Amino acid sequence: MAENNHSLISIAGEAITKSRFVKRDATDNERVDLADTKGEFCLGVATDAASGAGKQVSVVLGGFVDVEAGGALTAYDDVTTDANGKAIKTDANSQKILGYYAPLPVDGLMGPSTDAVDGQLVRCYIFPNKHTDSTGF
């Protein structure tokens, strides 16, 4: 299936793990760092790894992308980042909603699917630039 994602090539400000949320580097807006604060605003998801600062990394800014789960997820849960850049369910503490868990259809039909667990790669639809928090604003 072809994906219609918005992405960019950036430079890592530190080591980046593939399939995790990234944010802009605090001191250099042209670089990205691994998301390290639960519920923070993120730029997107790294689609490859960077072994350290100065390395090139691809980042999906919006659309469908595989993200590593940081805990249990149920189909269509709103997701945010944990302190390690993994996707977790958004709670009611004004965390930024970065997208939602969008499991692949089964036999071409949307519907019930298996829940995700910590460490599993999950398909999410991300829209991190929406700046929505768990209160809807």
CSV table of C-alpha atoms in Angstrom, one decimal:
chain,number,residue,atom,x,y,z
A,1,MET,CA,0.0,0.0,0.0
A,2,ALA,CA,1.4,3.4,-1.0
A,3,GLU,CA,1.5,5.9,1.9
A,4,ASN,CA,1.1,9.6,1.4
A,5,ASN,CA,3.4,11.0,4.1
A,6,HIS,CA,4.9,14.3,4.6
A,7,SER,CA,8.6,13.9,5.6
A,8,LEU,CA,12.0,15.6,5.7
A,9,ILE,CA,15.6,14.8,6.0
A,10,SER,CA,17.2,16.3,9.1
A,11,ILE,CA,20.4,16.1,11.0
A,12,ALA,CA,20.5,14.4,14.4
A,13,GLY,CA,21.5,16.4,17.5
A,14,GLU,CA,22.2,13.1,19.3
A,15,ALA,CA,21.7,9.3,18.7
A,16,ILE,CA,18.2,8.7,17.3
A,17,THR,CA,16.3,5.3,17.6
A,18,LYS,CA,14.3,4.3,14.5
A,19,SER,CA,10.5,4.4,14.9
A,20,ARG,CA,10.4,6.8,17.8
A,21,PHE,CA,9.1,10.4,18.2
A,22,VAL,CA,11.6,13.2,17.7
A,23,LYS,CA,11.6,16.9,18.5
A,24,ARG,CA,13.6,19.9,17.5
A,25,ASP,CA,17.0,20.2,19.2
A,26,ALA,CA,16.8,22.8,22.0
A,27,THR,CA,19.9,24.7,20.8
A,28,ASP,CA,19.8,24.2,17.0
A,29,ASN,CA,16.5,24.2,15.1
A,30,GLU,CA,18.0,22.5,12.1
A,31,ARG,CA,18.7,19.3,14.2
A,32,VAL,CA,16.4,16.8,15.9
A,33,ASP,CA,16.6,15.0,19.2
A,34,LEU,CA,14.8,12.0,20.5
A,35,ALA,CA,11.7,13.0,22.5
A,36,ASP,CA,12.5,12.7,26.2
A,37,THR,CA,9.6,14.2,28.0
A,38,LYS,CA,6.3,12.4,28.4
A,39,GLY,CA,3.5,14.2,26.4
A,40,GLU,CA,5.7,16.9,24.9
A,41,PHE,CA,5.2,18.4,21.4
A,42,CYS,CA,7.1,16.5,18.8
A,43,LEU,CA,8.1,17.2,15.2
A,44,GLY,CA,7.4,13.6,13.9
A,45,VAL,CA,8.8,10.1,13.9
A,46,ALA,CA,12.3,9.0,12.8
A,47,THR,CA,12.1,6.4,10.1
A,48,ASP,CA,15.7,5.4,10.4
A,49,ALA,CA,18.3,5.5,13.1
A,50,ALA,CA,21.2,7.9,13.6
A,51,SER,CA,24.3,6.7,15.5
A,52,GLY,CA,25.0,10.1,16.9
A,53,ALA,CA,25.1,13.9,16.4
A,54,GLY,CA,25.6,15.1,12.9
A,55,LYS,CA,24.2,12.0,11.2
A,56,GLN,CA,21.3,12.3,8.7
A,57,VAL,CA,17.9,11.0,9.7
A,58,SER,CA,14.5,10.9,7.9
A,59,VAL,CA,11.5,12.1,9.8
A,60,VAL,CA,7.8,11.6,8.9
A,61,LEU,CA,5.9,14.8,9.8
A,62,GLY,CA,2.4,13.5,9.2
A,63,GLY,CA,0.6,10.5,7.8
A,64,PHE,CA,0.9,6.7,8.5
A,65,VAL,CA,4.1,5.5,10.1
A,66,ASP,CA,5.3,2.7,12.3
A,67,VAL,CA,6.1,3.8,15.9
A,68,GLU,CA,7.4,1.7,18.7
A,69,ALA,CA,4.8,1.3,21.4
A,70,GLY,CA,5.7,2.2,25.0
A,71,GLY,CA,2.8,0.4,26.6
A,72,ALA,CA,-0.6,-1.1,26.0
A,73,LEU,CA,-2.6,0.5,23.1
A,74,THR,CA,-6.1,-0.3,21.9
A,75,ALA,CA,-7.2,0.4,18.3
A,76,TYR,CA,-7.8,4.2,17.7
A,77,ASP,CA,-6.3,5.3,21.0
A,78,ASP,CA,-4.9,8.9,20.8
A,79,VAL,CA,-1.2,8.7,21.3
A,80,THR,CA,1.6,10.9,22.6
A,81,THR,CA,5.2,10.2,23.5
A,82,ASP,CA,6.7,8.7,26.6
A,83,ALA,CA,10.1,9.8,28.0
A,84,ASN,CA,11.9,7.5,25.5
A,85,GLY,CA,10.1,8.6,22.3
A,86,LYS,CA,7.7,5.6,22.2
A,87,ALA,CA,4.0,5.9,21.5
A,88,ILE,CA,1.8,5.7,24.6
A,89,LYS,CA,-1.9,6.3,25.2
A,90,THR,CA,-2.7,10.0,25.9
A,91,ASP,CA,-4.1,10.6,29.4
A,92,ALA,CA,-6.0,13.6,30.8
A,93,ASN,CA,-2.9,15.6,31.8
A,94,SER,CA,-2.8,18.0,28.9
A,95,GLN,CA,-0.4,15.9,26.9
A,96,LYS,CA,0.0,16.7,23.2
A,97,ILE,CA,-2.0,14.3,21.0
A,98,LEU,CA,0.4,13.4,18.3
A,99,GLY,CA,-1.8,11.0,16.4
A,100,TYR,CA,-3.7,7.8,16.9
A,101,TYR,CA,-3.1,4.0,16.8
A,102,ALA,CA,-4.4,2.9,13.4
A,103,PRO,CA,-4.1,-0.9,13.1
A,104,LEU,CA,-4.2,-2.4,9.6
A,105,PRO,CA,-7.6,-3.6,8.5
A,106,VAL,CA,-8.2,-7.4,8.7
A,107,ASP,CA,-9.5,-8.9,5.5
A,108,GLY,CA,-10.0,-5.4,4.1
A,109,LEU,CA,-12.4,-4.4,7.0
A,110,MET,CA,-11.9,-1.9,9.8
A,111,GLY,CA,-12.8,-3.2,13.2
A,112,PRO,CA,-11.5,-5.0,16.2
A,113,SER,CA,-7.8,-5.9,16.2
A,114,THR,CA,-5.2,-7.1,18.6
A,115,ASP,CA,-4.0,-4.6,21.2
A,116,ALA,CA,-0.4,-3.4,21.1
A,117,VAL,CA,2.1,-4.0,23.8
A,118,ASP,CA,5.4,-2.3,24.9
A,119,GLY,CA,8.1,-2.7,22.3
A,120,GLN,CA,5.8,-3.6,19.5
A,121,LEU,CA,5.9,-1.6,16.2
A,122,VAL,CA,2.4,-0.2,15.7
A,123,ARG,CA,1.0,1.7,12.7
A,124,CYS,CA,-0.1,5.2,13.7
A,125,TYR,CA,-1.5,8.1,11.9
A,126,ILE,CA,0.4,11.1,13.2
A,127,PHE,CA,-0.4,14.8,13.0
A,128,PRO,CA,2.0,16.3,15.5
A,129,ASN,CA,1.7,19.8,14.2
A,130,LYS,CA,-1.9,20.0,15.2
A,131,HIS,CA,-0.9,21.1,18.7
A,132,THR,CA,-3.9,19.4,20.3
A,133,ASP,CA,-3.8,18.4,24.0
A,134,SER,CA,-5.9,15.8,25.7
A,135,THR,CA,-8.6,18.4,26.5
A,136,GLY,CA,-9.2,18.9,22.8
A,137,PHE,CA,-7.6,22.4,22.5
